[in-house]
Coordinates of C-alpha atoms in Angstrom, one line a residue:
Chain H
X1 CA 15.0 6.3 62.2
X2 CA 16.1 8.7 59.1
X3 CA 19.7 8.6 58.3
X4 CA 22.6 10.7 59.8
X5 CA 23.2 13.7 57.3
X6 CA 26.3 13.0 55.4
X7 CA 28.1 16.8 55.7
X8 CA 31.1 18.0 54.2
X9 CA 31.7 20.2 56.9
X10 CA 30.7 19.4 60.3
X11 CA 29.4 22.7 62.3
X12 CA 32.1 23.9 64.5
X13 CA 35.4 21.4 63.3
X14 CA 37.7 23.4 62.1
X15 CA 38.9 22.0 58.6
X16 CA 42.2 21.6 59.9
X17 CA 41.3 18.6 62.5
X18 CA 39.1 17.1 59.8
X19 CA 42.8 17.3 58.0
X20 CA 44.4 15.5 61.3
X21 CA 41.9 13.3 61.5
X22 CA 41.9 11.6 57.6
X23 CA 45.6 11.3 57.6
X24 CA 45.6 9.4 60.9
X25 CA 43.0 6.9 60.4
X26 CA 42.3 3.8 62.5
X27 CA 39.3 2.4 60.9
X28 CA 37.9 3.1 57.5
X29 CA 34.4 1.8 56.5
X30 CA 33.6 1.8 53.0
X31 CA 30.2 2.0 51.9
X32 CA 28.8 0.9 48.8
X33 CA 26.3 -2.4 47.3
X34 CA 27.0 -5.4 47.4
X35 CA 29.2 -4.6 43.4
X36 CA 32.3 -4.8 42.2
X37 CA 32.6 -1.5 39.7
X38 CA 33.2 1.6 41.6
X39 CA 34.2 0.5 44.7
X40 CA 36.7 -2.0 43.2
X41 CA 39.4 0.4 43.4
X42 CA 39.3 1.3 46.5
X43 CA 38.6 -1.8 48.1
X44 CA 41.7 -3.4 46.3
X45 CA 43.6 -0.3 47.9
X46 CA 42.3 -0.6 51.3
X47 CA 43.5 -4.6 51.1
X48 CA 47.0 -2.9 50.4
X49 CA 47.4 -0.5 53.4
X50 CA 47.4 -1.6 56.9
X51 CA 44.8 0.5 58.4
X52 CA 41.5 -1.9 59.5
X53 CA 39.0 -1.2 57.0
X54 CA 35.2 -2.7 56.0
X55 CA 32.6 -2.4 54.0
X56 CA 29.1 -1.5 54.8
X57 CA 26.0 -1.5 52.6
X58 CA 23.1 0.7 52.2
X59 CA 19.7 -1.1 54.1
X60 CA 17.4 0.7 52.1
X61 CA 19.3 2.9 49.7
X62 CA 16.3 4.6 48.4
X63 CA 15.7 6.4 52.6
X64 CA 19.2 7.1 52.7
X65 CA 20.4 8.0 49.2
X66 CA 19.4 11.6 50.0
X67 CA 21.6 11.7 53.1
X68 CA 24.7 11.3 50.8
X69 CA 26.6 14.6 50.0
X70 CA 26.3 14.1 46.3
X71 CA 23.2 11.4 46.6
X72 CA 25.5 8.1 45.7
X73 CA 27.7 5.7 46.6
X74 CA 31.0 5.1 47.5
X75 CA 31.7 6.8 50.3
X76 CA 34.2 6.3 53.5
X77 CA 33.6 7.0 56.7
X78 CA 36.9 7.2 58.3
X79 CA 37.4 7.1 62.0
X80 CA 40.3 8.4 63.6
X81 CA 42.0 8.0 67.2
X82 CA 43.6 11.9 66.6
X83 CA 42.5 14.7 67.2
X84 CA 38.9 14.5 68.7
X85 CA 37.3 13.9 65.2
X86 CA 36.5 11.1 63.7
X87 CA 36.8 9.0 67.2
X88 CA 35.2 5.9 67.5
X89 CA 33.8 6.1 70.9
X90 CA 32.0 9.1 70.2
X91 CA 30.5 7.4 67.4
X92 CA 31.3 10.1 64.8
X93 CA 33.7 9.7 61.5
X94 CA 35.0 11.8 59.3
X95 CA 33.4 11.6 55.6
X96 CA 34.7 11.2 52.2
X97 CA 32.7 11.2 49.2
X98 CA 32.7 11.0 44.9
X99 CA 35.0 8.2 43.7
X100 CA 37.9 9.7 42.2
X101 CA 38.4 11.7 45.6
X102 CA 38.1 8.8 47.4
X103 CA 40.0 6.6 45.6
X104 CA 43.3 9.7 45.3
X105 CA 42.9 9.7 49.2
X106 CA 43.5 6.0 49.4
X107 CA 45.9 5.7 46.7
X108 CA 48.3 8.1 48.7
X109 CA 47.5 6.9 52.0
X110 CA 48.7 3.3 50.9
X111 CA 52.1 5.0 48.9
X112 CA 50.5 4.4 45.4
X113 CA 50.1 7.9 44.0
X114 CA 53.9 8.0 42.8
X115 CA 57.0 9.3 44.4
X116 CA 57.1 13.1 43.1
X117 CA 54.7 15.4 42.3
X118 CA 54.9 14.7 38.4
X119 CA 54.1 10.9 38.7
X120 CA 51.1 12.1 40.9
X121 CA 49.5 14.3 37.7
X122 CA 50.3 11.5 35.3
X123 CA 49.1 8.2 37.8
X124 CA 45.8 10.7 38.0
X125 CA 45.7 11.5 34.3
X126 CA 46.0 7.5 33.5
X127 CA 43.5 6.9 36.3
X128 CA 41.3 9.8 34.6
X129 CA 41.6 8.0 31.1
X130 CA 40.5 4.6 32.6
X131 CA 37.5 5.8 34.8
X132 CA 36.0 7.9 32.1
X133 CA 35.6 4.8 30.2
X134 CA 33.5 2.9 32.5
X135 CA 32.1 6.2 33.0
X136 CA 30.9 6.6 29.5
X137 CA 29.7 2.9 28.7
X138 CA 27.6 2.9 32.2
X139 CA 25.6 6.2 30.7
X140 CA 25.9 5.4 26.6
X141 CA 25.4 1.9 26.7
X142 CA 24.0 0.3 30.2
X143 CA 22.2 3.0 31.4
X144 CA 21.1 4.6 27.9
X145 CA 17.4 4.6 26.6
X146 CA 16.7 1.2 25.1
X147 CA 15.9 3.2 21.8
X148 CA 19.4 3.5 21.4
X149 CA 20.6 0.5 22.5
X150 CA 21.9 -1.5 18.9
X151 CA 23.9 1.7 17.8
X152 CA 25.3 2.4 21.0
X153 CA 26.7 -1.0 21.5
X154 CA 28.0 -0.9 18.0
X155 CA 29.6 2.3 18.4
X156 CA 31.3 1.0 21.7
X157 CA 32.3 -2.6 19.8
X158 CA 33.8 -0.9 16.8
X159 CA 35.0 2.6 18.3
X160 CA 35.7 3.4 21.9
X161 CA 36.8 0.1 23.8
X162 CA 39.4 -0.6 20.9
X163 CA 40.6 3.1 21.0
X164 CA 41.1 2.8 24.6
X165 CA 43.0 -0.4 24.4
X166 CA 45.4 1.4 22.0
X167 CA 45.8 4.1 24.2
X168 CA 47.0 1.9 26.8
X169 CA 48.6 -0.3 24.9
X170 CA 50.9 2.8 23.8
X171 CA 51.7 3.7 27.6
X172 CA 52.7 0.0 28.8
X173 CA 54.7 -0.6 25.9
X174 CA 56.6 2.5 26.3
X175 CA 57.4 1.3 29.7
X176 CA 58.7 -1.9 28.6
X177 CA 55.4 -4.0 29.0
X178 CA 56.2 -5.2 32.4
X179 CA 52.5 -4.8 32.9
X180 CA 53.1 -1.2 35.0
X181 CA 52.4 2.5 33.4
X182 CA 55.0 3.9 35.6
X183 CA 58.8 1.8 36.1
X184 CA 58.1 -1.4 38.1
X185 CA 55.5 -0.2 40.6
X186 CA 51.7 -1.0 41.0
X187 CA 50.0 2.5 41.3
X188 CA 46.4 3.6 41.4
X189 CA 46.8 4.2 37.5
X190 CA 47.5 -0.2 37.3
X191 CA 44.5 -1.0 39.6
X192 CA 42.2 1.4 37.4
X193 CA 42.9 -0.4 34.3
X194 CA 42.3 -3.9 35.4
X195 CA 39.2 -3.0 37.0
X196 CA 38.1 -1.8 34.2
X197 CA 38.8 -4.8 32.3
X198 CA 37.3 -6.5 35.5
X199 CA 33.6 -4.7 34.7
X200 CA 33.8 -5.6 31.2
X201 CA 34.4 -9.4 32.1
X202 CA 31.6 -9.5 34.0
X203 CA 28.7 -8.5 31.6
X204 CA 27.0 -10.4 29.1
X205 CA 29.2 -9.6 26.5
X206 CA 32.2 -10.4 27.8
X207 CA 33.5 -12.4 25.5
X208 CA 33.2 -9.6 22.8
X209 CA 34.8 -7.2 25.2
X210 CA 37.7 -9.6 25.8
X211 CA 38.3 -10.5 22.8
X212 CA 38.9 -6.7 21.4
X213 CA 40.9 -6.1 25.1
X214 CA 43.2 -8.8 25.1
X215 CA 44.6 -8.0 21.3
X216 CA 46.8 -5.6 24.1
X217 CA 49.3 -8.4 25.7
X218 CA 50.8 -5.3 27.6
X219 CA 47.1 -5.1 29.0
X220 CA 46.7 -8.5 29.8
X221 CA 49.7 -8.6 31.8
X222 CA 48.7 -5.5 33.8
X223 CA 45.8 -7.3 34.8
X224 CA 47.5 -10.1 35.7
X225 CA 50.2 -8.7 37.6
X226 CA 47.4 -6.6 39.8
X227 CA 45.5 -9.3 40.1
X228 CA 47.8 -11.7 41.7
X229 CA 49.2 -8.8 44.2
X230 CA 49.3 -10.9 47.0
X231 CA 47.0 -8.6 49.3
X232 CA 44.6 -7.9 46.5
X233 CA 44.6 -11.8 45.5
X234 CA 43.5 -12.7 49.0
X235 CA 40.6 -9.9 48.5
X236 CA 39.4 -11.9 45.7
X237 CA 39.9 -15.3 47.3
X238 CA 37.1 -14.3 49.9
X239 CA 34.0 -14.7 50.4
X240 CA 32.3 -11.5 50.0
X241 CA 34.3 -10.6 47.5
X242 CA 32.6 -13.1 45.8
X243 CA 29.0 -12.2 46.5
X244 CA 30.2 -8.6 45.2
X245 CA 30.7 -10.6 41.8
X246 CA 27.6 -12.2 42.0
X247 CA 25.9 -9.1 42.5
X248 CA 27.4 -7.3 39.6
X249 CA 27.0 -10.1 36.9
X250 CA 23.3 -10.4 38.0
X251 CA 23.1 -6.6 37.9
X252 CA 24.5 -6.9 33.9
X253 CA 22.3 -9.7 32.9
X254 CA 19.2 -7.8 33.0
X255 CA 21.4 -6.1 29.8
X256 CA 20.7 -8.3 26.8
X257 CA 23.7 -9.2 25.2
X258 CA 23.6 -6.7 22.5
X259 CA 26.7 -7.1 20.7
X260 CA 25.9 -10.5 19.2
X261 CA 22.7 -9.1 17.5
X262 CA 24.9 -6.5 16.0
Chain W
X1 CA 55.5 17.4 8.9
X2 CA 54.3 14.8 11.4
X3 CA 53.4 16.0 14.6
X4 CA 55.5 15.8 17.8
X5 CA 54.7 12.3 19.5
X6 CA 53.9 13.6 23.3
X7 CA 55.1 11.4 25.4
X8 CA 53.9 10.9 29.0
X9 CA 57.4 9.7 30.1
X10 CA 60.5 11.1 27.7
X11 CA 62.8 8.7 27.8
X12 CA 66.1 9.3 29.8
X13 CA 64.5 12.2 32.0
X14 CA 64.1 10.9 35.7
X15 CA 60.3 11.7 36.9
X16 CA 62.2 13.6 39.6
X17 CA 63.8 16.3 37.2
X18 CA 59.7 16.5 35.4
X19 CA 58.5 17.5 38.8
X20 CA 60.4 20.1 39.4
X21 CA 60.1 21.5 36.3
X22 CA 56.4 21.3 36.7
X23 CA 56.6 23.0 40.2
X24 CA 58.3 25.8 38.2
X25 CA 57.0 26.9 35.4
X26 CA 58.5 30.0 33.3
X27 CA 55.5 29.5 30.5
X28 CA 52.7 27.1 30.3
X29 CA 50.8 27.3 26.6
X30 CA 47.2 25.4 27.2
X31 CA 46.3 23.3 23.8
X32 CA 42.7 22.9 22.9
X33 CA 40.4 23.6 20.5
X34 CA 38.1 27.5 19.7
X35 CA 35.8 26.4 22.6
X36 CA 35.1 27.4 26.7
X37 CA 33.7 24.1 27.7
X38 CA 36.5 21.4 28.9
X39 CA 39.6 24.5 29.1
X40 CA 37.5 26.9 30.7
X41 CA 38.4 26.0 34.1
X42 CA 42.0 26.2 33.3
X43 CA 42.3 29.1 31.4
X44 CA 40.6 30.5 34.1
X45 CA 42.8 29.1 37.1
X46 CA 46.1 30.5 34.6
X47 CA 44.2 34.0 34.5
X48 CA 44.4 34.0 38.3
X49 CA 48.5 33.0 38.8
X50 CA 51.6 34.7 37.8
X51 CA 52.8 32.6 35.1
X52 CA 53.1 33.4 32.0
X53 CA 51.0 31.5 29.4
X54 CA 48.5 31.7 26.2
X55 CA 46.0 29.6 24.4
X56 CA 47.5 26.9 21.4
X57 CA 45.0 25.4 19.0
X58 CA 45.7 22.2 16.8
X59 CA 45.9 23.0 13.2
X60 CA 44.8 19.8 12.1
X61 CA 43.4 18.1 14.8
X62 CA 42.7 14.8 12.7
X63 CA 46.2 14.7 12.1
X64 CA 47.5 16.0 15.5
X65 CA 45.0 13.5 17.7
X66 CA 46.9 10.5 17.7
X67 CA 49.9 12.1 19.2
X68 CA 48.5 13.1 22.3
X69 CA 48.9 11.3 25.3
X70 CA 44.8 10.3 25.2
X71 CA 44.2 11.5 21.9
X72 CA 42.1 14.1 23.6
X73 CA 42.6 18.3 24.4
X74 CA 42.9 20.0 26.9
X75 CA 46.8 19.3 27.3
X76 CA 49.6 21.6 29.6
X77 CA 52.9 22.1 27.8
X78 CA 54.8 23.3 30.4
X79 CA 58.2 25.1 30.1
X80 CA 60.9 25.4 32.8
X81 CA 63.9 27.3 33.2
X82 CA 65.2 24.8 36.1
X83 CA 66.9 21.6 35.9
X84 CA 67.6 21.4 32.2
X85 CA 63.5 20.2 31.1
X86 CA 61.2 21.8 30.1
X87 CA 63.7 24.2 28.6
X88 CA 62.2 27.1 26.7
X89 CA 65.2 27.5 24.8
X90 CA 65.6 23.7 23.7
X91 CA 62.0 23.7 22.6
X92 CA 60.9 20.9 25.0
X93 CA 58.2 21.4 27.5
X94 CA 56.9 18.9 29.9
X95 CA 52.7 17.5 29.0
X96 CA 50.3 17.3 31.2
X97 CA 47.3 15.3 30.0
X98 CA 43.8 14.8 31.3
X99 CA 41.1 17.4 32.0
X100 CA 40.9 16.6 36.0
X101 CA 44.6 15.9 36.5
X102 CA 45.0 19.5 34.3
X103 CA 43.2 21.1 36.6
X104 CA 44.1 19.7 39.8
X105 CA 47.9 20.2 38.9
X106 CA 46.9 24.4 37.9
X107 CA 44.4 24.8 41.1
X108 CA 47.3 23.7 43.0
X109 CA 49.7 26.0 41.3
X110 CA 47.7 29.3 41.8
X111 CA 46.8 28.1 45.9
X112 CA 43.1 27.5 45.0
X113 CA 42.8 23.6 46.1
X114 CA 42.2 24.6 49.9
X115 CA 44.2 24.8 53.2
X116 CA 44.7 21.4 53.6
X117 CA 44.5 17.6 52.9
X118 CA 40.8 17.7 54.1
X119 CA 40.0 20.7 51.8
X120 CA 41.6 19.2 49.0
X121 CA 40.0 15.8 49.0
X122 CA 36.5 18.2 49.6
X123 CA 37.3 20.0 46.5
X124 CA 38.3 17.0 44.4
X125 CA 34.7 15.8 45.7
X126 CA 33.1 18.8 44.4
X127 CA 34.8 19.0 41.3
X128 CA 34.2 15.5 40.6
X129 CA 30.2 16.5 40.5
X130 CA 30.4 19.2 38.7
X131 CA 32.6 17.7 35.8
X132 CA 30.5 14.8 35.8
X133 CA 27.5 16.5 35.2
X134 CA 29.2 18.2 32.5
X135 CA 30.5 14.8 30.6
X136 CA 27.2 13.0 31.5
X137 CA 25.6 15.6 29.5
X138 CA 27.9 15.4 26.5
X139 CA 27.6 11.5 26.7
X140 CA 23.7 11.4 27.1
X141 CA 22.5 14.1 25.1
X142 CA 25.4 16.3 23.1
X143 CA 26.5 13.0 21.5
X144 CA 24.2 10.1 21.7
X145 CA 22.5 8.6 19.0
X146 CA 19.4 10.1 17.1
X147 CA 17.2 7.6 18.0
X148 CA 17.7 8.7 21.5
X149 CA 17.5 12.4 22.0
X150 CA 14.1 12.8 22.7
X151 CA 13.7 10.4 26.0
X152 CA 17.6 11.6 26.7
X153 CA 16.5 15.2 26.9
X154 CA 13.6 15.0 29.1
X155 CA 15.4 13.0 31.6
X156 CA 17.7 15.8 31.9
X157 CA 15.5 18.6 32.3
X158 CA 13.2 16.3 35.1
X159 CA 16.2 14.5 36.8
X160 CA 19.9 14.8 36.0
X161 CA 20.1 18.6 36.5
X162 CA 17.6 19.2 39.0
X163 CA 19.3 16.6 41.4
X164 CA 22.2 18.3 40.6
X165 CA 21.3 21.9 41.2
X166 CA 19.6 20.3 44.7
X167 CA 23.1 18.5 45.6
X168 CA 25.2 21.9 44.6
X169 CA 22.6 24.2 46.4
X170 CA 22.5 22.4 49.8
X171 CA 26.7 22.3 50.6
X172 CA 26.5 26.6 49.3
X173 CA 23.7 26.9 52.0
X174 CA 25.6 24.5 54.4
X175 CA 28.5 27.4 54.0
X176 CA 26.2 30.3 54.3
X177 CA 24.7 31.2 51.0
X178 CA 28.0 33.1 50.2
X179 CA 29.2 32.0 46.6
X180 CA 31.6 29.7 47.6
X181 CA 31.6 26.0 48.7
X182 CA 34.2 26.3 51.3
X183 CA 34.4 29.3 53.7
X184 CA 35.0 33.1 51.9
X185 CA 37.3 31.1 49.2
X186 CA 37.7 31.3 45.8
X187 CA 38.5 27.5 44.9
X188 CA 38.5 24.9 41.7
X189 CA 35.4 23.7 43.7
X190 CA 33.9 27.2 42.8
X191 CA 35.6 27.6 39.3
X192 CA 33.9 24.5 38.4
X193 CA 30.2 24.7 39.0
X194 CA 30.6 28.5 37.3
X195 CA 31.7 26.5 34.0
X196 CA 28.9 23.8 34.3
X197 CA 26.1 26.9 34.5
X198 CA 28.0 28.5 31.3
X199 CA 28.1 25.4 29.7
X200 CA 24.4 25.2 30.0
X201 CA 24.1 28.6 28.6
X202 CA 25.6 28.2 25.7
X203 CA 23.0 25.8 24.3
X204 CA 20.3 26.2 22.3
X205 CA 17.9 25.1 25.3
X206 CA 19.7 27.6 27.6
X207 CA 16.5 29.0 28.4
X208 CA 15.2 26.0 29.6
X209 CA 18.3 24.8 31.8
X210 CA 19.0 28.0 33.1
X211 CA 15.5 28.0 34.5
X212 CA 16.1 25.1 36.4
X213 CA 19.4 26.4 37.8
X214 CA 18.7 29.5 38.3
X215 CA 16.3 28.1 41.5
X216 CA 19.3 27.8 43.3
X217 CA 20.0 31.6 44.4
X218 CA 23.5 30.4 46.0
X219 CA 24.7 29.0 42.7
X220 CA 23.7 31.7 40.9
X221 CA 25.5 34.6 43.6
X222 CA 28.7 31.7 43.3
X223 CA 28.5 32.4 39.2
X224 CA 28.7 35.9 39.5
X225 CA 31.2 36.1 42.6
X226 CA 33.3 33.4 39.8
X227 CA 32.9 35.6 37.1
X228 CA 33.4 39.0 38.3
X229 CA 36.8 37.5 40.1
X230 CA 39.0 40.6 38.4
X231 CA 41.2 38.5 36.4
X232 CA 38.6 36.2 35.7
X233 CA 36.7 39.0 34.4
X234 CA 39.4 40.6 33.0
X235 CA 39.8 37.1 30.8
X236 CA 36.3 37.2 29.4
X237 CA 36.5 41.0 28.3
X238 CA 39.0 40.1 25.8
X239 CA 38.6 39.4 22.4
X240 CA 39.9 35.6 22.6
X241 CA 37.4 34.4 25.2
X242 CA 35.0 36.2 23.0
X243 CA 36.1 33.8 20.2
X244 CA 35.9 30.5 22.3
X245 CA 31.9 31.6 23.3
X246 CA 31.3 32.6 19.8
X247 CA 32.7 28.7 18.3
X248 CA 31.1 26.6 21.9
X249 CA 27.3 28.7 20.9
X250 CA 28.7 27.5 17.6
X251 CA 29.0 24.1 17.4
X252 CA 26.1 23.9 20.5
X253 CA 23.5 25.3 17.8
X254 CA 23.9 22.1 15.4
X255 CA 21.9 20.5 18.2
X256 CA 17.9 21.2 18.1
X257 CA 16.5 23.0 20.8
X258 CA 15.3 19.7 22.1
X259 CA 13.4 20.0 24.6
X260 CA 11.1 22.6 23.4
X261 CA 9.4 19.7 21.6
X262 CA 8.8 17.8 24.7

């Protein structure tokens, strides 16, 4: 059987319902591989709300890739009691695609977008700062040509991960280091930041990574604070959590660990 | 002089008061460098409202960079003649930082980020593909290390943009081969795959890259229905766009024609 078609807009729903139907969810099934990395965010998020949630993998990502409105993964496929759309019985969901839409969506559906309309631009500019960094290593370093693999690593070492960290490191201190970006809350902005810390503890280098991340205390306690969020900490305390782990370390040790040739 | 530290949070100003300001603006200035590329989007969205605004341009970037929020352009300085911020008058103006979160806060303002909450996740979607296609680019070939341009190049031409012009192509069918992504609008969604196909134009390969796009007659009919928008037009008559092509055509022609040599 070929895989359902993935549309943005369903023949004959009017976009209103669609509306309806994604603000009223009942069940939201996230689908992504068996990794941390991109679907970190929103999985931690999902934990947070109280609407049921899974994930679900791709069987043969290669047949259904194509089926995907923008040919990758995340996605959620959100069901919905409301509205005729998105209803369980009938089998149909509502989708939702691209990571930083997905993980806005969630981030405001749980109350972790901000309270006004200004924290909303600046939890999305923080959120923009942090994903563009795991962003750029995955194409510049992990994903690169192997041709240009020494100088990009260096480049990253000695240039971009420490700039970020100061970056950072400027916001949280300005908010007191209480290990938030925005008063006392944890916000999609938080969550960002420690995953990406998160992907860089699970790779080969780590230890190199860590070492030029944790020079930020303020960092370091974001981390920890999100971390130990007690719905997020029982996220990590289960079991497939932990095969998503697994899955992503194995994924990075086919990397050499460049920076210690360096 | 040192430049003005820009803060994401001024201290003593409730977020509250910086969203209203934000929600009315009396002058926005838009601070980036002599280029199109990463404030084209914006400066077109501002051509399309009612609020009074005008391009800024560091003096001495070098000196300038670590002041801003991500010690990257394009940033929002945003004046207000409500609630005491943002006060023309007083010289302070609220900053809005980030390329995405820029442009989702001025789509917003000027009713281009769809109906609803189902349109506006959609659009974020979109957007989200067409800006990454745009930084991917910058990452893997604009930027990347010597050693790597050759292999970096032809991967582009063969894979990266063709998948992309296939992804883009199939949701502009989906909606009728009309130029734009969601029903008869004019949206970011739209505003942003426009920039990606003048992005591509400005370089040196441009023949090449606009070979492959130009497949796709639906993104080409939503370029031109983008770009004869009458204010959008009406922006890139005048003598200041001219200058931002004339520095992006620039600063593209310091890179080879690569892949004419594969």
């Amino acid at each position: 059987m070929s895989p359902t078609e993935r549309l943005l807009f369903p023949p004959g729903i009017p976009t209103a319902k669609l509306s309806e139907a994604i603000q009223h969810p009942s069940h939201i099934k996230i689908r992504y591989f068996k990794l941390t990395i991109n679907a970190l965010p929103s999985r931690y998020l999902l934990a947070c709300g109280n609407v049921s949630w899974e994930s679900t993998y791709p069987d043969d990502w290669m047949q259904e890739r194509s089926s995907m409105p923008f040919q990758c993964l995340p996605i959620l496929e959100i069901s919905s009691s409301q509205h005729g759309t998105g209803d369980k019985e009938s089998g149909t969901s509502v989708v939702l695609a691209e990571t930083t839409a997905v993980e806005f969506y969630l981030a405001n559906l749980v109350g972790m977008m901000g309270d006004n309309e200004y924290e909303k631009y600046t939890i999305m500019a923080l959120h923009s700062s942090s994903k563009a960094i795991m962003d750029n290593f995955a194409t510049y370093c992990a994903f690169n040509v192997p041709e240009a693999m020494p100088k990009a690593f260096q480049k990253w070492r000695d240039e971009y991960l420490p700039q970020w960290v100061t970056i950072q490191d400027k916001h949280l201190v300005a908010n007191g280091s209480n290990g938030h970006y925005i008063g006392d809350k944890l916000t999609l902005a938080d969550i960002r930041a420690a995953v990406v810390i998160n992907y860089f503890e699970s790779q080969p280098d780590a230890k190199v990574w860590m070492g030029i991340i944790s020079k930020s205390e303020a960092l370091m306690k974001l981390k920890a604070k999100v971390e130990s969020h007690p719905p997020i900490a029982a996220l990590r305390a289960s079991d497939e959590y932990k095969q998503h782990v697994e899955g992503t370390v194995g994924m990075f040790s086919t990397m050499s660990p460049w920076t210690q040739k360096l």
